[in-house]
Amino acid sequence: MNRILVTGGAGFIGSNFVRYLLNNDSGCCIVNLDSLTYAGNPLSLSDCEQEGRYSFVHGDILDRALLERLFDEFAFTGVIHFAAESHVDRSILGPEAFIDTNIKGTFNLVDVACNHWKKNPEFCRFHHISTDEVYGSLGETGAFSETTPYDPSSPYSASKASSDHLVKAYNRTYGLPSVITNCSNNYGPYQFPEKLIPLMILNIMEKKALPVYGRGENIRDWLYVEDHCSAIWKVFCDGKDGETYNVGGGAERKNIEIVHFLCDLVDQKLGHTGGSSSRELIEYVQDRPGHDFRYAIDASKLKNDLGWEPAFTFEEALEETVDWYLANMEWVNNVRSGAYRDWIDTNYAKR
Ligand code: NAD
Ligand code: TYD
């Protein structure tokens, strides 16, 4: 039985991953360690709480003593590390939390995991989840490969770059069995409504302004979260120690194309009629400082070495995502409400 520590499993990608793993591999049990920041919601895994192979620990990766206790108690055979501060705009307004969690937190985790691995040969893998934003910005052509030099633009991507280097250093210096995946922008269910796609879906539903940075010409390479989960599990199981794998969905779109698509789709689903279109809600606002122009992933290493390819097409999976938000407004309202934060504090005592 694989005993896996998932960090940040109450967040967007982590919660999708925990569900994916419970549904796709019966040989795993999971401990989800999450400090439940604004972006972490136990509700995102309420359907998994009764599953005997899953347990939740409310705690912080900055708490080294807690990490040591958990490794002793559960004798983990692997770690999949999602926990992070993840939003670029927040990193511009307040970088310190990004330094704390993404750099110091990752250092704690990789160091405790390394000490554990030295005493427990059963420990087989530290998998660090990272971003393509570490590579900086592309012009009109080209794509990031695993050998593209790091050139981060935001405090967020700089902190992720730093954490990648730490994980790599632990592999080279101490031999810790580790892998890193750097993926492009994810979308899908349970994403906190501050990132482009869920923010736009909800603002269209609620007839609020749709803030598009600059001229909306920036390009992202979109990856459906379920495709990301299958890639992570493939790399965790079959990837080579010390290697990095880029994960991408092969779906480059300009931001404005996505906003137009969502306006038309949500209007159609909600039966918004009368000649007006939600496109009229678009407001071109001041650009993000240091805004990377374009991201694109060359995922050929993952395809050639491990046989992984995305299974979902962008427009279909985006429509599924829209349907999910339309059907899950209770989740949305809870994660946005202050009262809900009080409920978490009462019901999920911190370890
Ligand atoms: P998220 O913000 O939705 O979730 C992060 C989770 O980490 C939350 O549940 C939060 O409570 C938890 N957390 C934060 N600080 C913590 C701490 N100190 N201790 C314990 N838990 C803590 O993020 P996400 O979008 O799910 O991203 C997950 C990972 O994937 C991150 O490492 C991120 O850098 C990376 N990533 C995300 C994207 C994307 O498009 N969302 C793209 C590339 C890479
Ligand atoms: P975001 O979802 O924040 O992800 P990232 O910054 O990690 O790529 O933003 C995706 C793109 O959408 C990015 O180019 C910034 C842009 N954007 C807007 O135009 N308006 C918004 O309100 C947000 C949140 C993002």
GROMACS .gro file of C-alpha atoms and ligand atoms in nm:
model
  420
    1MET     CA    1   0.000   0.000   0.000
    2ASN     CA    2   0.134   0.343  -0.101
    3ARG     CA    3   0.100   0.588   0.191
    4ILE     CA    4   0.103   0.929   0.029
    5LEU     CA    5   0.125   1.269   0.192
    6VAL     CA    6  -0.058   1.520  -0.027
    7THR     CA    7  -0.002   1.881   0.075
    8GLY     CA    8  -0.251   2.149  -0.028
    9GLY     CA    9  -0.513   1.885  -0.106
   10ALA     CA   10  -0.799   2.117  -0.009
   11GLY     CA   11  -0.708   2.357  -0.290
   12PHE     CA   12  -0.810   2.346  -0.654
   13ILE     CA   13  -0.570   2.100  -0.813
   14GLY     CA   14  -0.500   1.910  -0.489
   15SER     CA   15  -0.867   1.831  -0.428
   16ASN     CA   16  -0.914   1.714  -0.785
   17PHE     CA   17  -0.603   1.501  -0.748
   18VAL     CA   18  -0.713   1.339  -0.419
   19ARG     CA   19  -1.045   1.243  -0.579
   20TYR     CA   20  -0.868   1.120  -0.895
   21LEU     CA   21  -0.634   0.898  -0.695
   22LEU     CA   22  -0.903   0.750  -0.471
   23ASN     CA   23  -1.106   0.666  -0.784
   24ASN     CA   24  -0.818   0.534  -0.993
   25ASP     CA   25  -0.581   0.349  -0.761
   26SER     CA   26  -0.709   0.126  -0.484
   27GLY     CA   27  -0.354   0.063  -0.363
   28CYS     CA   28  -0.310   0.408  -0.208
   29CYS     CA   29  -0.404   0.577   0.112
   30ILE     CA   30  -0.377   0.954   0.138
   31VAL     CA   31  -0.312   1.198   0.418
   32ASN     CA   32  -0.406   1.550   0.308
   33LEU     CA   33  -0.219   1.821   0.499
   34ASP     CA   34  -0.363   2.166   0.438
   35SER     CA   35  -0.360   2.489   0.639
   36LEU     CA   36  -0.695   2.598   0.486
   37THR     CA   37  -0.600   2.943   0.366
   38TYR     CA   38  -0.867   3.141   0.179
   39ALA     CA   39  -0.798   2.903  -0.116
   40GLY     CA   40  -0.844   2.577   0.074
   41ASN     CA   41  -1.188   2.430   0.131
   42PRO     CA   42  -1.269   2.103   0.309
   43LEU     CA   43  -1.601   2.122   0.120
   44SER     CA   44  -1.411   2.049  -0.200
   45LEU     CA   45  -1.354   1.696  -0.066
   46SER     CA   46  -1.675   1.642   0.131
   47ASP     CA   47  -1.756   1.341  -0.092
   48CYS     CA   48  -1.425   1.176   0.008
   49GLU     CA   49  -1.446   1.222   0.384
   50GLN     CA   50  -1.610   0.882   0.447
   51GLU     CA   51  -1.347   0.700   0.241
   52GLY     CA   52  -1.130   0.490   0.478
   53ARG     CA   53  -0.819   0.546   0.265
   54TYR     CA   54  -0.840   0.924   0.308
   55SER     CA   55  -0.766   1.141   0.609
   56PHE     CA   56  -0.738   1.514   0.653
   57VAL     CA   57  -0.495   1.703   0.876
   58HIS     CA   58  -0.547   2.075   0.931
   59GLY     CA   59  -0.190   2.202   0.961
   60ASP     CA   60   0.084   2.410   0.807
   61ILE     CA   61   0.393   2.303   0.611
   62LEU     CA   62   0.572   2.582   0.799
   63ASP     CA   63   0.526   2.376   1.118
   64ARG     CA   64   0.831   2.152   1.104
   65ALA     CA   65   0.752   1.967   1.428
   66LEU     CA   66   0.411   1.873   1.287
   67LEU     CA   67   0.573   1.745   0.966
   68GLU     CA   68   0.814   1.529   1.167
   69ARG     CA   69   0.527   1.386   1.375
   70LEU     CA   70   0.324   1.307   1.063
   71PHE     CA   71   0.614   1.131   0.888
   72ASP     CA   72   0.675   0.921   1.204
   73GLU     CA   73   0.307   0.844   1.253
   74PHE     CA   74   0.218   0.750   0.892
   75ALA     CA   75   0.556   0.629   0.756
   76PHE     CA   76   0.484   0.787   0.418
   77THR     CA   77   0.613   0.614   0.107
   78GLY     CA   78   0.570   0.927  -0.105
   79VAL     CA   79   0.489   1.299  -0.103
   80ILE     CA   80   0.298   1.498  -0.364
   81HIS     CA   81   0.346   1.864  -0.281
   82PHE     CA   82   0.076   2.103  -0.405
   83ALA     CA   83   0.058   2.345  -0.108
   84ALA     CA   84   0.141   2.696  -0.218
   85GLU     CA   85   0.026   3.051  -0.244
   86SER     CA   86  -0.077   3.041  -0.608
   87HIS     CA   87  -0.218   3.370  -0.733
   88VAL     CA   88   0.011   3.610  -0.923
   89ASP     CA   89  -0.194   3.923  -0.845
   90ARG     CA   90  -0.181   3.850  -0.471
   91SER     CA   91   0.195   3.797  -0.494
   92ILE     CA   92   0.229   4.147  -0.640
   93LEU     CA   93   0.024   4.300  -0.359
   94GLY     CA   94   0.184   4.096  -0.077
   95PRO     CA   95   0.484   3.878  -0.162
   96GLU     CA   96   0.576   3.769   0.190
   97ALA     CA   97   0.327   3.484   0.224
   98PHE     CA   98   0.469   3.346  -0.103
   99ILE     CA   99   0.821   3.347   0.036
  100ASP     CA  100   0.700   3.179   0.355
  101THR     CA  101   0.489   2.899   0.212
  102ASN     CA  102   0.644   2.842  -0.129
  103ILE     CA  103   1.010   2.870  -0.030
  104LYS     CA  104   1.040   2.812   0.345
  105GLY     CA  105   0.747   2.567   0.349
  106THR     CA  106   0.894   2.365   0.063
  107PHE     CA  107   1.233   2.367   0.234
  108ASN     CA  108   1.077   2.225   0.555
  109LEU     CA  109   0.895   1.957   0.365
  110VAL     CA  110   1.181   1.845   0.145
  111ASP     CA  111   1.422   1.845   0.439
  112VAL     CA  112   1.194   1.642   0.666
  113ALA     CA  113   1.117   1.406   0.375
  114CYS     CA  114   1.489   1.360   0.312
  115ASN     CA  115   1.561   1.273   0.676
  116HIS     CA  116   1.270   1.029   0.668
  117TRP     CA  117   1.389   0.867   0.342
  118LYS     CA  118   1.738   0.808   0.487
  119LYS     CA  119   1.581   0.592   0.762
  120ASN     CA  120   1.298   0.444   0.552
  121PRO     CA  121   1.407   0.291   0.221
  122GLU     CA  122   1.039   0.229   0.143
  123PHE     CA  123   1.006   0.602   0.075
  124CYS     CA  124   1.024   0.618  -0.303
  125ARG     CA  125   0.928   0.966  -0.425
  126PHE     CA  126   0.902   1.337  -0.350
  127HIS     CA  127   0.692   1.492  -0.627
  128HIS     CA  128   0.699   1.870  -0.643
  129ILE     CA  129   0.416   2.040  -0.834
  130SER     CA  130   0.532   2.354  -1.010
  131THR     CA  131   0.445   2.594  -1.287
  132ASP     CA  132   0.558   2.690  -1.635
  133GLU     CA  133   0.574   3.050  -1.505
  134VAL     CA  134   0.927   2.977  -1.376
  135TYR     CA  135   1.042   3.001  -1.741
  136GLY     CA  136   0.923   3.361  -1.780
  137SER     CA  137   0.752   3.492  -2.091
  138LEU     CA  138   0.753   3.380  -2.455
  139GLY     CA  139   0.718   3.597  -2.764
  140GLU     CA  140   0.490   3.507  -3.053
  141THR     CA  141   0.664   3.174  -3.122
  142GLY     CA  142   0.834   2.885  -2.943
  143ALA     CA  143   0.744   2.675  -2.639
  144PHE     CA  144   0.893   2.598  -2.297
  145SER     CA  145   1.088   2.275  -2.277
  146GLU     CA  146   1.247   2.121  -1.968
  147THR     CA  147   1.579   2.285  -2.061
  148THR     CA  148   1.445   2.641  -2.100
  149PRO     CA  149   1.638   2.864  -1.858
  150TYR     CA  150   1.448   2.994  -1.557
  151ASP     CA  151   1.349   3.361  -1.587
  152PRO     CA  152   1.058   3.430  -1.349
  153SER     CA  153   0.870   3.763  -1.365
  154SER     CA  154   0.646   3.777  -1.057
  155PRO     CA  155   0.707   3.717  -0.687
  156TYR     CA  156   0.487   3.407  -0.729
  157SER     CA  157   0.694   3.259  -1.011
  158ALA     CA  158   1.021   3.358  -0.841
  159SER     CA  159   0.912   3.175  -0.526
  160LYS     CA  160   0.816   2.867  -0.728
  161ALA     CA  161   1.149   2.880  -0.914
  162SER     CA  162   1.327   2.887  -0.580
  163SER     CA  163   1.132   2.587  -0.453
  164ASP     CA  164   1.211   2.394  -0.774
  165HIS     CA  165   1.582   2.462  -0.722
  166LEU     CA  166   1.563   2.339  -0.363
  167VAL     CA  167   1.398   2.013  -0.466
  168LYS     CA  168   1.655   1.964  -0.743
  169ALA     CA  169   1.938   2.037  -0.500
  170TYR     CA  170   1.810   1.775  -0.255
  171ASN     CA  171   1.816   1.521  -0.537
  172ARG     CA  172   2.167   1.611  -0.652
  173THR     CA  173   2.322   1.663  -0.310
  174TYR     CA  174   2.156   1.399  -0.093
  175GLY     CA  175   2.010   1.166  -0.358
  176LEU     CA  176   1.650   1.223  -0.248
  177PRO     CA  177   1.430   1.043  -0.502
  178SER     CA  178   1.234   1.333  -0.647
  179VAL     CA  179   1.061   1.456  -0.960
  180ILE     CA  180   0.922   1.794  -1.062
  181THR     CA  181   0.634   1.870  -1.295
  182ASN     CA  182   0.592   2.219  -1.442
  183CYS     CA  183   0.247   2.269  -1.584
  184SER     CA  184   0.053   2.539  -1.764
  185ASN     CA  185  -0.266   2.715  -1.649
  186ASN     CA  186  -0.525   2.472  -1.514
  187TYR     CA  187  -0.903   2.505  -1.527
  188GLY     CA  188  -1.190   2.290  -1.402
  189PRO     CA  189  -1.414   2.234  -1.098
  190TYR     CA  190  -1.328   2.369  -0.751
  191GLN     CA  191  -1.100   2.655  -0.867
  192PHE     CA  192  -1.120   2.951  -0.632
  193PRO     CA  193  -1.303   3.231  -0.817
  194GLU     CA  194  -1.013   3.474  -0.838
  195LYS     CA  195  -0.840   3.312  -1.139
  196LEU     CA  196  -0.945   3.413  -1.490
  197ILE     CA  197  -1.187   3.136  -1.586
  198PRO     CA  198  -1.400   3.095  -1.270
  199LEU     CA  199  -1.396   3.472  -1.209
  200MET     CA  200  -1.533   3.538  -1.557
  201ILE     CA  201  -1.797   3.262  -1.535
  202LEU     CA  202  -1.931   3.398  -1.207
  203ASN     CA  203  -1.916   3.764  -1.310
  204ILE     CA  204  -2.108   3.683  -1.628
  205MET     CA  205  -2.371   3.496  -1.424
  206GLU     CA  206  -2.397   3.786  -1.180
  207LYS     CA  207  -2.384   4.052  -1.453
  208LYS     CA  208  -2.073   4.215  -1.305
  209ALA     CA  209  -1.790   4.386  -1.493
  210LEU     CA  210  -1.539   4.153  -1.665
  211PRO     CA  211  -1.192   4.300  -1.600
  212VAL     CA  212  -0.958   4.217  -1.888
  213TYR     CA  213  -0.596   4.319  -1.827
  214GLY     CA  214  -0.433   4.530  -2.100
  215ARG     CA  215  -0.586   4.449  -2.439
  216GLY     CA  216  -0.660   4.083  -2.357
  217GLU     CA  217  -0.392   3.973  -2.605
  218ASN     CA  218  -0.191   3.768  -2.354
  219ILE     CA  219  -0.183   3.397  -2.426
  220ARG     CA  220  -0.200   3.102  -2.188
  221ASP     CA  221  -0.179   2.729  -2.270
  222TRP     CA  222  -0.476   2.572  -2.092
  223LEU     CA  223  -0.474   2.232  -1.919
  224TYR     CA  224  -0.788   2.060  -1.788
  225VAL     CA  225  -0.732   1.971  -1.426
  226GLU     CA  226  -0.824   1.605  -1.478
  227ASP     CA  227  -0.558   1.577  -1.749
  228HIS     CA  228  -0.313   1.732  -1.504
  229CYS     CA  229  -0.408   1.472  -1.241
  230SER     CA  230  -0.348   1.182  -1.479
  231ALA     CA  231  -0.011   1.332  -1.575
  232ILE     CA  232   0.094   1.372  -1.212
  233TRP     CA  233   0.009   1.013  -1.131
  234LYS     CA  234   0.191   0.891  -1.442
  235VAL     CA  235   0.505   1.086  -1.343
  236PHE     CA  236   0.480   0.984  -0.976
  237CYS     CA  237   0.466   0.616  -1.075
  238ASP     CA  238   0.692   0.601  -1.381
  239GLY     CA  239   0.902   0.920  -1.392
  240LYS     CA  240   1.279   0.907  -1.351
  241ASP     CA  241   1.439   1.039  -1.033
  242GLY     CA  242   1.592   1.384  -1.066
  243GLU     CA  243   1.391   1.464  -1.381
  244THR     CA  244   1.158   1.748  -1.468
  245TYR     CA  245   0.851   1.695  -1.688
  246ASN     CA  246   0.648   1.974  -1.849
  247VAL     CA  247   0.271   1.921  -1.859
  248GLY     CA  248   0.053   2.112  -2.104
  249GLY     CA  249  -0.290   2.083  -2.258
  250GLY     CA  250  -0.193   2.197  -2.609
  251ALA     CA  251  -0.461   2.468  -2.596
  252GLU     CA  252  -0.315   2.814  -2.648
  253ARG     CA  253  -0.578   3.089  -2.635
  254LYS     CA  254  -0.574   3.468  -2.601
  255ASN     CA  255  -0.745   3.581  -2.281
  256ILE     CA  256  -1.000   3.782  -2.477
  257GLU     CA  257  -1.094   3.476  -2.685
  258ILE     CA  258  -1.172   3.289  -2.364
  259VAL     CA  259  -1.376   3.575  -2.222
  260HIS     CA  260  -1.578   3.601  -2.547
  261PHE     CA  261  -1.633   3.224  -2.551
  262LEU     CA  262  -1.752   3.225  -2.189
  263CYS     CA  263  -1.985   3.524  -2.246
  264ASP     CA  264  -2.157   3.349  -2.535
  265LEU     CA  265  -2.172   3.011  -2.361
  266VAL     CA  266  -2.307   3.136  -2.028
  267ASP     CA  267  -2.558   3.366  -2.205
  268GLN     CA  268  -2.682   3.068  -2.401
  269LYS     CA  269  -2.704   2.842  -2.094
  270LEU     CA  270  -2.884   3.100  -1.882
  271GLY     CA  271  -3.113   3.200  -2.167
  272HIS     CA  272  -2.997   3.562  -2.148
  273THR     CA  273  -3.196   3.717  -2.433
  274GLY     CA  274  -3.317   4.059  -2.544
  275GLY     CA  275  -3.036   4.142  -2.783
  276SER     CA  276  -2.778   4.237  -2.521
  277SER     CA  277  -2.467   4.023  -2.480
  278SER     CA  278  -2.250   3.975  -2.172
  279ARG     CA  279  -1.963   4.086  -2.395
  280GLU     CA  280  -2.085   4.438  -2.310
  281LEU     CA  281  -1.964   4.376  -1.952
  282ILE     CA  282  -1.599   4.358  -2.066
  283GLU     CA  283  -1.382   4.635  -1.921
  284TYR     CA  284  -1.025   4.671  -2.037
  285VAL     CA  285  -0.838   4.761  -1.717
  286GLN     CA  286  -0.483   4.858  -1.630
  287ASP     CA  287  -0.238   4.582  -1.717
  288ARG     CA  288  -0.076   4.363  -1.451
  289PRO     CA  289   0.283   4.480  -1.377
  290GLY     CA  290   0.536   4.240  -1.526
  291HIS     CA  291   0.255   4.060  -1.712
  292ASP     CA  292   0.402   3.765  -1.903
  293PHE     CA  293   0.288   3.783  -2.265
  294ARG     CA  294   0.267   3.419  -2.362
  295TYR     CA  295   0.307   3.070  -2.216
  296ALA     CA  296   0.322   2.754  -2.428
  297ILE     CA  297   0.435   2.409  -2.324
  298ASP     CA  298   0.629   2.154  -2.521
  299ALA     CA  299   0.507   1.835  -2.351
  300SER     CA  300   0.687   1.598  -2.588
  301LYS     CA  301   0.913   1.455  -2.315
  302LEU     CA  302   0.611   1.337  -2.118
  303LYS     CA  303   0.460   1.190  -2.434
  304ASN     CA  304   0.776   1.021  -2.562
  305ASP     CA  305   0.915   0.894  -2.230
  306LEU     CA  306   0.597   0.809  -2.040
  307GLY     CA  307   0.324   0.793  -2.305
  308TRP     CA  308   0.104   1.066  -2.151
  309GLU     CA  309  -0.121   1.288  -2.360
  310PRO     CA  310  -0.415   1.508  -2.263
  311ALA     CA  311  -0.751   1.337  -2.311
  312PHE     CA  312  -0.979   1.643  -2.309
  313THR     CA  313  -1.032   1.911  -2.571
  314PHE     CA  314  -1.042   2.270  -2.451
  315GLU     CA  315  -1.389   2.385  -2.557
  316GLU     CA  316  -1.557   2.062  -2.433
  317ALA     CA  317  -1.383   2.066  -2.095
  318LEU     CA  318  -1.449   2.439  -2.060
  319GLU     CA  319  -1.818   2.376  -2.115
  320GLU     CA  320  -1.810   2.103  -1.848
  321THR     CA  321  -1.643   2.355  -1.618
  322VAL     CA  322  -1.914   2.614  -1.684
  323ASP     CA  323  -2.182   2.350  -1.611
  324TRP     CA  324  -2.006   2.262  -1.287
  325TYR     CA  325  -2.007   2.623  -1.163
  326LEU     CA  326  -2.371   2.670  -1.264
  327ALA     CA  327  -2.463   2.358  -1.064
  328ASN     CA  328  -2.245   2.433  -0.762
  329MET     CA  329  -2.333   2.784  -0.650
  330GLU     CA  330  -2.359   2.660  -0.292
  331TRP     CA  331  -1.988   2.573  -0.300
  332VAL     CA  332  -1.912   2.910  -0.460
  333ASN     CA  333  -2.110   3.105  -0.201
  334ASN     CA  334  -1.951   2.914   0.085
  335VAL     CA  335  -1.593   2.965  -0.029
  336ARG     CA  336  -1.659   3.336  -0.079
  337SER     CA  337  -1.825   3.395   0.258
  338GLY     CA  338  -1.665   3.506   0.585
  339ALA     CA  339  -1.919   3.305   0.785
  340TYR     CA  340  -1.788   2.993   0.617
  341ARG     CA  341  -1.437   3.067   0.744
  342ASP     CA  342  -1.577   3.067   1.101
  343TRP     CA  343  -1.741   2.730   1.031
  344ILE     CA  344  -1.402   2.589   0.924
  345ASP     CA  345  -1.235   2.711   1.241
  346THR     CA  346  -1.505   2.546   1.453
  347ASN     CA  347  -1.513   2.216   1.266
  348TYR     CA  348  -1.154   2.155   1.162
  349ALA     CA  349  -0.928   2.204   1.464
  350LYS     CA  350  -0.567   2.277   1.373
  351ARG     CA  351  -0.305   2.010   1.460
  352NAD     P1  352  -0.474   2.675  -0.463
  352NAD     O1  353  -0.437   2.814  -0.426
  352NAD     O2  354  -0.610   2.648  -0.516
  352NAD     O3  355  -0.453   2.578  -0.340
  352NAD     C1  356  -0.341   2.583  -0.258
  352NAD     C2  357  -0.370   2.498  -0.135
  352NAD     O4  358  -0.252   2.502  -0.051
  352NAD     C3  359  -0.486   2.551  -0.050
  352NAD     O5  360  -0.570   2.444  -0.013
  352NAD     C4  361  -0.417   2.614   0.070
  352NAD     O6  362  -0.498   2.611   0.187
  352NAD     C5  363  -0.293   2.526   0.083
  352NAD     N1  364  -0.184   2.595   0.154
  352NAD     C6  365  -0.136   2.720   0.130
  352NAD     N2  366  -0.037   2.750   0.216
  352NAD     C7  367  -0.020   2.639   0.294
  352NAD     C8  368   0.068   2.606   0.400
  352NAD     N3  369   0.160   2.695   0.444
  352NAD     N4  370   0.060   2.484   0.457
  352NAD     C9  371  -0.034   2.394   0.413
  352NAD     N5  372  -0.120   2.420   0.314
  352NAD    C10  373  -0.114   2.540   0.255
  352NAD     O7  374  -0.363   2.628  -0.567
  352NAD     P2  375  -0.377   2.536  -0.695
  352NAD     O8  376  -0.421   2.618  -0.809
  352NAD     O9  377  -0.451   2.413  -0.658
  352NAD    O10  378  -0.223   2.501  -0.719
  352NAD    C11  379  -0.164   2.384  -0.661
  352NAD    C12  380  -0.018   2.380  -0.701
  352NAD    O11  381  -0.007   2.378  -0.843
  352NAD    C13  382   0.062   2.501  -0.653
  352NAD    O12  383   0.188   2.456  -0.610
  352NAD    C14  384   0.075   2.588  -0.777
  352NAD    O13  385   0.193   2.664  -0.773
  352NAD    C15  386   0.079   2.483  -0.886
  352NAD     N6  387   0.028   2.529  -1.017
  352NAD    C16  388  -0.100   2.574  -1.030
  352NAD    C17  389  -0.146   2.615  -1.155
  352NAD    C18  390  -0.288   2.660  -1.176
  352NAD    O14  391  -0.324   2.693  -1.290
  352NAD     N7  392  -0.372   2.663  -1.075
  352NAD    C19  393  -0.061   2.610  -1.266
  352NAD    C20  394   0.070   2.565  -1.247
  352NAD    C21  395   0.113   2.522  -1.123
  353TYD     P1  396  -0.466   3.398  -1.389
  353TYD     O1  397  -0.587   3.311  -1.393
  353TYD     O2  398  -0.449   3.491  -1.274
  353TYD     O3  399  -0.341   3.301  -1.406
  353TYD     P2  400  -0.185   3.337  -1.433
  353TYD     O4  401  -0.162   3.479  -1.397
  353TYD     O5  402  -0.116   3.244  -1.338
  353TYD     O6  403  -0.160   3.306  -1.576
  353TYD     O7  404  -0.464   3.487  -1.522
  353TYD     C1  405  -0.470   3.427  -1.651
  353TYD     C2  406  -0.457   3.536  -1.752
  353TYD     O8  407  -0.574   3.620  -1.744
  353TYD     C3  408  -0.341   3.630  -1.727
  353TYD     O9  409  -0.287   3.672  -1.854
  353TYD     C4  410  -0.401   3.751  -1.656
  353TYD     C5  411  -0.541   3.755  -1.714
  353TYD     N1  412  -0.646   3.806  -1.623
  353TYD     C6  413  -0.731   3.908  -1.666
  353TYD    O10  414  -0.720   3.961  -1.778
  353TYD     N2  415  -0.829   3.951  -1.580
  353TYD     C7  416  -0.846   3.897  -1.456
  353TYD    O11  417  -0.936   3.940  -1.380
  353TYD     C8  418  -0.759   3.791  -1.414
  353TYD     C9  419  -0.772   3.729  -1.277
  353TYD    C10  420  -0.661   3.749  -1.503
   0.00000   0.00000   0.00000
